[in-house]
mmCIF file of C-alpha atoms in Angstrom:
data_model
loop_
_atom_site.group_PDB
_atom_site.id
_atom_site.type_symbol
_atom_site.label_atom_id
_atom_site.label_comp_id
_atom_site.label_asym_id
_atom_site.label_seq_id
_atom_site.Cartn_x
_atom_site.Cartn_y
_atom_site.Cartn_z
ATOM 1 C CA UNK Y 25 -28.858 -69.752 -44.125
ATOM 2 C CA UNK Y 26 -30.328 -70.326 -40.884
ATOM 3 C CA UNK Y 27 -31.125 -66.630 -38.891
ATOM 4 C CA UNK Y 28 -32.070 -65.294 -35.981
ATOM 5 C CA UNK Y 29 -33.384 -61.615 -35.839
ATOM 6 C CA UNK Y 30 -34.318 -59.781 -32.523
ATOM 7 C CA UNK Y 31 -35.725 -56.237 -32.443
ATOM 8 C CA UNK Y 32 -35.668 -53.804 -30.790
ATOM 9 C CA UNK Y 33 -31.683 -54.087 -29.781
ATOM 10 C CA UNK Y 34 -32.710 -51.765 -26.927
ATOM 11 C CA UNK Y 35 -35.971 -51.245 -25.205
ATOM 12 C CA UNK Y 36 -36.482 -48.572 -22.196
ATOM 13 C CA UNK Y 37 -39.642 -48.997 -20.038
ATOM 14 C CA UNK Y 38 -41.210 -47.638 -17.391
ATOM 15 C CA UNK Y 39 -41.804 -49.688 -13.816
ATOM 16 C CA UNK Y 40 -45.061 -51.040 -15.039
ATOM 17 C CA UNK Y 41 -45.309 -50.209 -18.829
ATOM 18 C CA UNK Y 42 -45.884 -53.269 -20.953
ATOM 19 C CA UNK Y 43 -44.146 -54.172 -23.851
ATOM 20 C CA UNK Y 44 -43.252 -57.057 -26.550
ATOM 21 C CA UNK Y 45 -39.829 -58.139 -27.778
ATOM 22 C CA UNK Y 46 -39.819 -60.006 -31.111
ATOM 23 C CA UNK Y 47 -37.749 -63.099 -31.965
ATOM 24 C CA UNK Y 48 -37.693 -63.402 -36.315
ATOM 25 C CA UNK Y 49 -36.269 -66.552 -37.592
ATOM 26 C CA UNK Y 50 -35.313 -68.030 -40.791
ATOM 27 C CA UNK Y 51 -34.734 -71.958 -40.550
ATOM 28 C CA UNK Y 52 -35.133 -75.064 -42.717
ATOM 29 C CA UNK Y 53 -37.311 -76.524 -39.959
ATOM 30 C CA UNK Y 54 -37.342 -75.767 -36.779
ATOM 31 C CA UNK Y 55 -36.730 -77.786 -33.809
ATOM 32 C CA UNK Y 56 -37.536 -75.735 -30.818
ATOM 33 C CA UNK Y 57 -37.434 -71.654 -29.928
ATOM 34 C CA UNK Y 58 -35.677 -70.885 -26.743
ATOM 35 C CA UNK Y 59 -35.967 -67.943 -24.598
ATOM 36 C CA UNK Y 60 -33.196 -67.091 -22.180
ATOM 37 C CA UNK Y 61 -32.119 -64.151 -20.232
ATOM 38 C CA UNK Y 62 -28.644 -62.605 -19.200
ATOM 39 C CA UNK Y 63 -27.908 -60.658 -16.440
ATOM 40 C CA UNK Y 64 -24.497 -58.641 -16.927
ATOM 41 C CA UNK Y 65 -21.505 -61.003 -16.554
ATOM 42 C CA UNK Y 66 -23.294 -64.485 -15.920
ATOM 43 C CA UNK Y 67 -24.601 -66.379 -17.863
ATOM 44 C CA UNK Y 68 -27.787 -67.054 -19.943
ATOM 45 C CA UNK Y 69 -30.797 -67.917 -17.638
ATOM 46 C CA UNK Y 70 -33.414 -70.368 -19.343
ATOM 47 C CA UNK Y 71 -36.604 -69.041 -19.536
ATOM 48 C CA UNK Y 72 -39.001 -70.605 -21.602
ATOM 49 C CA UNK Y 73 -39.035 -73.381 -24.832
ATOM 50 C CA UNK Y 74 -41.550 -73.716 -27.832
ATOM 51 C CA UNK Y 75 -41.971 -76.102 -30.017
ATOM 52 C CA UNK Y 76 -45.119 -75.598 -32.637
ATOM 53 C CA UNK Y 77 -46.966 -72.888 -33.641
ATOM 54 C CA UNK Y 78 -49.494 -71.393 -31.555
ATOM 55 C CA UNK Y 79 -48.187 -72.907 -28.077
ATOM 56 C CA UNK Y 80 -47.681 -69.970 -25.611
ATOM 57 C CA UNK Y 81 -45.850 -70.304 -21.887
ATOM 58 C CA UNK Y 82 -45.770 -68.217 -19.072
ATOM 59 C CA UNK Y 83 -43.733 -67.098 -16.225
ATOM 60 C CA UNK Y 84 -44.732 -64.552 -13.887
ATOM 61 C CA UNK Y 85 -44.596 -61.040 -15.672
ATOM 62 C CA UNK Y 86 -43.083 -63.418 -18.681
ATOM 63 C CA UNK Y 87 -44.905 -64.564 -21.951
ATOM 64 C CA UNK Y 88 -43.549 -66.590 -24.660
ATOM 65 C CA UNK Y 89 -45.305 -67.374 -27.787
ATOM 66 C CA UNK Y 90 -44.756 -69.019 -31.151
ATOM 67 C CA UNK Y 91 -45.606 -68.241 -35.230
ATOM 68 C CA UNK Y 92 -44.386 -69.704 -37.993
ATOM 69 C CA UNK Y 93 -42.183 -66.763 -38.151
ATOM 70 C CA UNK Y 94 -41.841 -65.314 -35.050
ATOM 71 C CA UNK Y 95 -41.647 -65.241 -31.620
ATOM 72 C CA UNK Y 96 -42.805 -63.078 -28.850
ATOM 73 C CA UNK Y 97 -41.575 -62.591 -25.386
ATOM 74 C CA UNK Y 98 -44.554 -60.280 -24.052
ATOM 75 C CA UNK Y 99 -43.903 -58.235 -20.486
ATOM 76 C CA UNK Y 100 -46.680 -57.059 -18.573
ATOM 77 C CA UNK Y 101 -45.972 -54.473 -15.642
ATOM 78 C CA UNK Y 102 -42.445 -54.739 -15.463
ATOM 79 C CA UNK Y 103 -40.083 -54.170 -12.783
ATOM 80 C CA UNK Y 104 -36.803 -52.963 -12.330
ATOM 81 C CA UNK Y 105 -35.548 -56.395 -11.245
ATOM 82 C CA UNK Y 106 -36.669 -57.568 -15.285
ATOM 83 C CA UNK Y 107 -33.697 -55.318 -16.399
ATOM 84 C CA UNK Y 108 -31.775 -57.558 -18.495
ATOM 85 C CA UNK Y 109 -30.580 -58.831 -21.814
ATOM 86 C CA UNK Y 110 -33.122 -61.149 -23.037
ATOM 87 C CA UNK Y 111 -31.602 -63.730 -25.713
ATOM 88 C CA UNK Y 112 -33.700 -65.468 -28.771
ATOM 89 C CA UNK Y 113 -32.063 -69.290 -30.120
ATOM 90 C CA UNK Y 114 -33.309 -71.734 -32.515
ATOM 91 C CA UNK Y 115 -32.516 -74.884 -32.911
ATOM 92 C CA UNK Y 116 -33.061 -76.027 -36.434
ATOM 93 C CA UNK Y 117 -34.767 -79.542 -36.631
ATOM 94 C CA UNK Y 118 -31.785 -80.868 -38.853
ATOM 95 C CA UNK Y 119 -29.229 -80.535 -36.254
ATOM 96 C CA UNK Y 120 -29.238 -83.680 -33.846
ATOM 97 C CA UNK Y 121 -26.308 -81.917 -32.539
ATOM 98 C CA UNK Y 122 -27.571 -79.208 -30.009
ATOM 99 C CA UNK Y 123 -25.812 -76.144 -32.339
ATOM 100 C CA UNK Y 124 -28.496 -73.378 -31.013
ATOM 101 C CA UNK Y 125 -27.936 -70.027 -33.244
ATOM 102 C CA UNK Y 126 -28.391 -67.458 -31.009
ATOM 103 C CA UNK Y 127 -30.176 -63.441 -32.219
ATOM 104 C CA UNK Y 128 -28.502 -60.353 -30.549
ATOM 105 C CA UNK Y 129 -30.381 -60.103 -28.087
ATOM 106 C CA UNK Y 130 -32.517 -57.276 -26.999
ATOM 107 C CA UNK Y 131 -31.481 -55.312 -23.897
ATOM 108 C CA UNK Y 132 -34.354 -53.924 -21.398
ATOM 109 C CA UNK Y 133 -34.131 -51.391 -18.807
ATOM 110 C CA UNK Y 134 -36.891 -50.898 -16.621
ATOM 111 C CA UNK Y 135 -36.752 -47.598 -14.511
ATOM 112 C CA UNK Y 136 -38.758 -46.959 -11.558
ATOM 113 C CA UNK F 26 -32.027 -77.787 -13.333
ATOM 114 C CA UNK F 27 -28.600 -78.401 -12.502
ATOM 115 C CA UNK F 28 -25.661 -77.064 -10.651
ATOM 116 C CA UNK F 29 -23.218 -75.820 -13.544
ATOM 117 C CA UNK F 30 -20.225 -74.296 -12.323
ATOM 118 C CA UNK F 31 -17.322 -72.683 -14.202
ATOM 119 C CA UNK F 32 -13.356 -72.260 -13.297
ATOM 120 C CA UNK F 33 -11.894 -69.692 -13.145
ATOM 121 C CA UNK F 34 -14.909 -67.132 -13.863
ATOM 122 C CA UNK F 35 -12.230 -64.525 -14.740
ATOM 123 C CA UNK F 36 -8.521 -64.059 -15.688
ATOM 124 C CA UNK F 37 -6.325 -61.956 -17.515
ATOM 125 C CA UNK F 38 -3.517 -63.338 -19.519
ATOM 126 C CA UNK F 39 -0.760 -62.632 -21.708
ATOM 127 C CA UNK F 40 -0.547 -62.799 -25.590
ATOM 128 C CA UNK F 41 0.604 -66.088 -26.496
ATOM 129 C CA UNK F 42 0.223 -68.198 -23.604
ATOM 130 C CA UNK F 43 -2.443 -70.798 -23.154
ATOM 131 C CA UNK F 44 -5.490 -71.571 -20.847
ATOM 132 C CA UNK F 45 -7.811 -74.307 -19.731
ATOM 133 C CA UNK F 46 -10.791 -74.002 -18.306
ATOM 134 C CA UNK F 47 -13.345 -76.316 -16.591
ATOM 135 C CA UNK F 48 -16.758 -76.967 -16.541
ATOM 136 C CA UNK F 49 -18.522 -79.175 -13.728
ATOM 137 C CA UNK F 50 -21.672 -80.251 -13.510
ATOM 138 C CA UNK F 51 -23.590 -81.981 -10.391
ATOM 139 C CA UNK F 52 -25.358 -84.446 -12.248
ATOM 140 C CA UNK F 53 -24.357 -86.980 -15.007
ATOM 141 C CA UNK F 54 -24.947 -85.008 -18.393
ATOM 142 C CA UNK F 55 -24.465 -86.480 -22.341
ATOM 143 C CA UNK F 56 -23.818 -83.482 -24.108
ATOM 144 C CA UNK F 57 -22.151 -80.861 -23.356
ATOM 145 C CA UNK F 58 -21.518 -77.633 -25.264
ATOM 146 C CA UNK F 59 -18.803 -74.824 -25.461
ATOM 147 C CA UNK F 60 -19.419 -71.529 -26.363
ATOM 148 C CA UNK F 61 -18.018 -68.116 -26.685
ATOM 149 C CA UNK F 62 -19.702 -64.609 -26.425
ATOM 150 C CA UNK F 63 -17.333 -61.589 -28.092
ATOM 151 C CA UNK F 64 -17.650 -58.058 -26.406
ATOM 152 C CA UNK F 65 -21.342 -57.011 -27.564
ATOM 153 C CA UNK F 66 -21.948 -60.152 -29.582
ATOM 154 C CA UNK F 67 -24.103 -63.090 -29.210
ATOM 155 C CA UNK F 68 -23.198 -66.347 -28.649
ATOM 156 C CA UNK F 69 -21.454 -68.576 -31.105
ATOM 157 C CA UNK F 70 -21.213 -72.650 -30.794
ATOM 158 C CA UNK F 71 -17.483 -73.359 -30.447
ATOM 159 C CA UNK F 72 -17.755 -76.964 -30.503
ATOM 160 C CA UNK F 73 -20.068 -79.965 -28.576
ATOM 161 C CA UNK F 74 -18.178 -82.362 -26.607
ATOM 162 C CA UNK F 75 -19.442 -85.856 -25.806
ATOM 163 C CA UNK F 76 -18.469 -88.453 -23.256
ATOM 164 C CA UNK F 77 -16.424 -91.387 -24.952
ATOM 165 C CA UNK F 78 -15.897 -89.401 -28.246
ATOM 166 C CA UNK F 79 -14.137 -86.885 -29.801
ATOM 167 C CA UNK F 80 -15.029 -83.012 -29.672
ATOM 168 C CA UNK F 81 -17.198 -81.978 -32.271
ATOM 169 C CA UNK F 82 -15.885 -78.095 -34.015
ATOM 170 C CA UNK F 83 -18.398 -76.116 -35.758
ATOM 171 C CA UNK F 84 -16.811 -74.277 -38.648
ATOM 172 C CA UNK F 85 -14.204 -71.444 -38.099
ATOM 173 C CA UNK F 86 -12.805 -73.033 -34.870
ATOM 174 C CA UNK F 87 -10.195 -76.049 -34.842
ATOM 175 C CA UNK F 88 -8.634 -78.286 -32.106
ATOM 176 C CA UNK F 89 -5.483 -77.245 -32.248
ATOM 177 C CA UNK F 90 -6.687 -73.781 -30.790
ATOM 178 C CA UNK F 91 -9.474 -74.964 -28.678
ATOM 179 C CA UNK F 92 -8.369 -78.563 -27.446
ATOM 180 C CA UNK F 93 -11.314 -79.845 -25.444
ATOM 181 C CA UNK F 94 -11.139 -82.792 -23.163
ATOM 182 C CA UNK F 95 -14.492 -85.031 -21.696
ATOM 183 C CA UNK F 96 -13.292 -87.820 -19.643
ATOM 184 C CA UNK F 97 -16.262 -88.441 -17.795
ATOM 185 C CA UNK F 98 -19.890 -87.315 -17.751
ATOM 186 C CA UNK F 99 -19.873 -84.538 -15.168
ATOM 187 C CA UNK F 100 -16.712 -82.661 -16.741
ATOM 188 C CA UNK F 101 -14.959 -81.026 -19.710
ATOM 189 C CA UNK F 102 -12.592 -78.673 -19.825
ATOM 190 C CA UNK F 103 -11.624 -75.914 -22.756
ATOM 191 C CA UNK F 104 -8.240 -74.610 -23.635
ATOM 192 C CA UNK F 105 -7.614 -71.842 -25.568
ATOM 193 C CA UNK F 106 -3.929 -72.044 -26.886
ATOM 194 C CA UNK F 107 -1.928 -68.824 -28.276
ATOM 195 C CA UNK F 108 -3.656 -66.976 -27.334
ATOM 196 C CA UNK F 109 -4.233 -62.868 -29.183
ATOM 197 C CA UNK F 110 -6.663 -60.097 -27.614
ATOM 198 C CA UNK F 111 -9.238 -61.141 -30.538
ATOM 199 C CA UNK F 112 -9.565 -64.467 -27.905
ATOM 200 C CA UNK F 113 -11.181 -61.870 -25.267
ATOM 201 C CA UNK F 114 -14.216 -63.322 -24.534
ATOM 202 C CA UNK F 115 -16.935 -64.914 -22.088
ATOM 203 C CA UNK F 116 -16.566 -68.766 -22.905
ATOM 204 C CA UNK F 117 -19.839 -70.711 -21.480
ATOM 205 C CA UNK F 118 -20.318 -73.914 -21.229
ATOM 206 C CA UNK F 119 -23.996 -75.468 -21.187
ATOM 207 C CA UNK F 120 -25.661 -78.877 -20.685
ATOM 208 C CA UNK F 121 -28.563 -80.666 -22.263
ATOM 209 C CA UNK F 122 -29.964 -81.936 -18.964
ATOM 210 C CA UNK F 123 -32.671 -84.445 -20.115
ATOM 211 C CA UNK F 124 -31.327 -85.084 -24.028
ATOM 212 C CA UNK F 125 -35.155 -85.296 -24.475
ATOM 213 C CA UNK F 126 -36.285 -81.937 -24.264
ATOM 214 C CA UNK F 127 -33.394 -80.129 -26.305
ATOM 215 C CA UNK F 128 -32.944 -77.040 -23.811
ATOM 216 C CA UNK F 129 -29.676 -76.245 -22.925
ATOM 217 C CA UNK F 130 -28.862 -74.865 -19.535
ATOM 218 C CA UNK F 131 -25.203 -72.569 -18.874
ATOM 219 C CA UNK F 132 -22.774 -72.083 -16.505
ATOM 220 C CA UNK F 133 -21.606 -68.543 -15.297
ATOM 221 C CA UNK F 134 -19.028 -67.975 -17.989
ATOM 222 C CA UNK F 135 -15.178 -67.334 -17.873
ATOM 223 C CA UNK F 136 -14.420 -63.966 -18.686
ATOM 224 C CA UNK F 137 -11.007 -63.752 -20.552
ATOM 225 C CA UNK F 138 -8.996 -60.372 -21.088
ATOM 226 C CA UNK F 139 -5.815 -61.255 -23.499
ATOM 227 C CA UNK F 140 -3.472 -58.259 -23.416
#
């Protein structure tokens, strides 16, 4: 059964502290890895997508990258404004349909 | 991107009683998806819903409690019928922009409270 994993399901920082949230997956082949985050009561934000193993992307204070297993969103010196829930989805390579299965999500508070 | 916007973004509603809501986007999209989020949950594919064709359920949801319309390639709307306070939810819809790139991009939500 396809399976998405995200750990921690909380993570408290300090303004500038930098951390890693990890993305486990179990699929049959995978399609793409999607990062998004969610700010409380809108929806998901897209962040980043990977596709093969190895390929990293960045954003600002944001990095994504890809194993065969895993993925990591890494934060470097975060900020307050990074508080959010940040959301893990694969999309298995079987599915010409769009389902993405979504992990928990891991939520992130940043105090100043 | 794209402009995806969501009506209405909140209600609360009665056991038993029934309602629809819409999803616009400001560009012509192929696919588009429904979801729903549960208090504290993730989010779980209610169905895809494709210009010209009928609605696509993923298991454990059926039409006759989620009818979903698609009449043209900027719209869809979602009902949910009966409804019972395990319907309380955020329902998203999202949009695969490009087709080519697989990344889906979602509205603001509706957030439903069933009493």
């Amino acid at each position: 059964e396809d399976q998405v994993t995200q750990s921690p399901e909380a993570l408290r920082l300090q303004e500038g502290e930098s951390s890693s949230l990890n993305c486990s997956y179990t699929v049959s082949g995978l399609r793409g890895l999607f990062w998004y985050r969610q700010d409380p009561g809108k929806g998901p934000e897209f962040l980043f997508t990977l596709y093969s193993a190895g390929e990293e992307k960045e954003k600002e204070r944001l990095k994504a990258t890809l194993t065969k297993k895993e993925s990591f969103l890494h934060i470097t010196a975060p900020k307050p404004e990074d508080s959010a829930t940040y959301l893990c989805a694969v999309l298995p390579v079987y599915n010409q349909g769009g389902k993405l299965i979504f992990g928990q999500g891991t939520e992130l508070s940043v105090k100043p | 991107s794209a402009v995806i916007s969501q009506k209405p973004s909140r209600d609360i509603c009665q056991r038993g009683t029934s309602l629809t809501i819409q999803c616009q986007v400001d560009s012509q999209v192929t696919m588009m998806f429904w979801y729903r989020q549960q208090p504290g949950q993730s989010l779980t594919l209610i169905a895809t819903a494709n210009q010209g064709s009928e609605a696509t359920y993923e298991s454990g949801f059926v039409i006759d409690k989620f009818p979903i319309s698609r009449p043209n390639l900027t719209f869809s709307t979602l009902t949910v019928s009966n409804m019972s306070p395990e319907d309380s939810s955020i329902y998203l819809c999202s949009v695969d922009l490009r087709g080519d790139t697989d990344t889906q991009y979602f509205g603001p939500g509706t957030r439903l409270t069933v009493l």
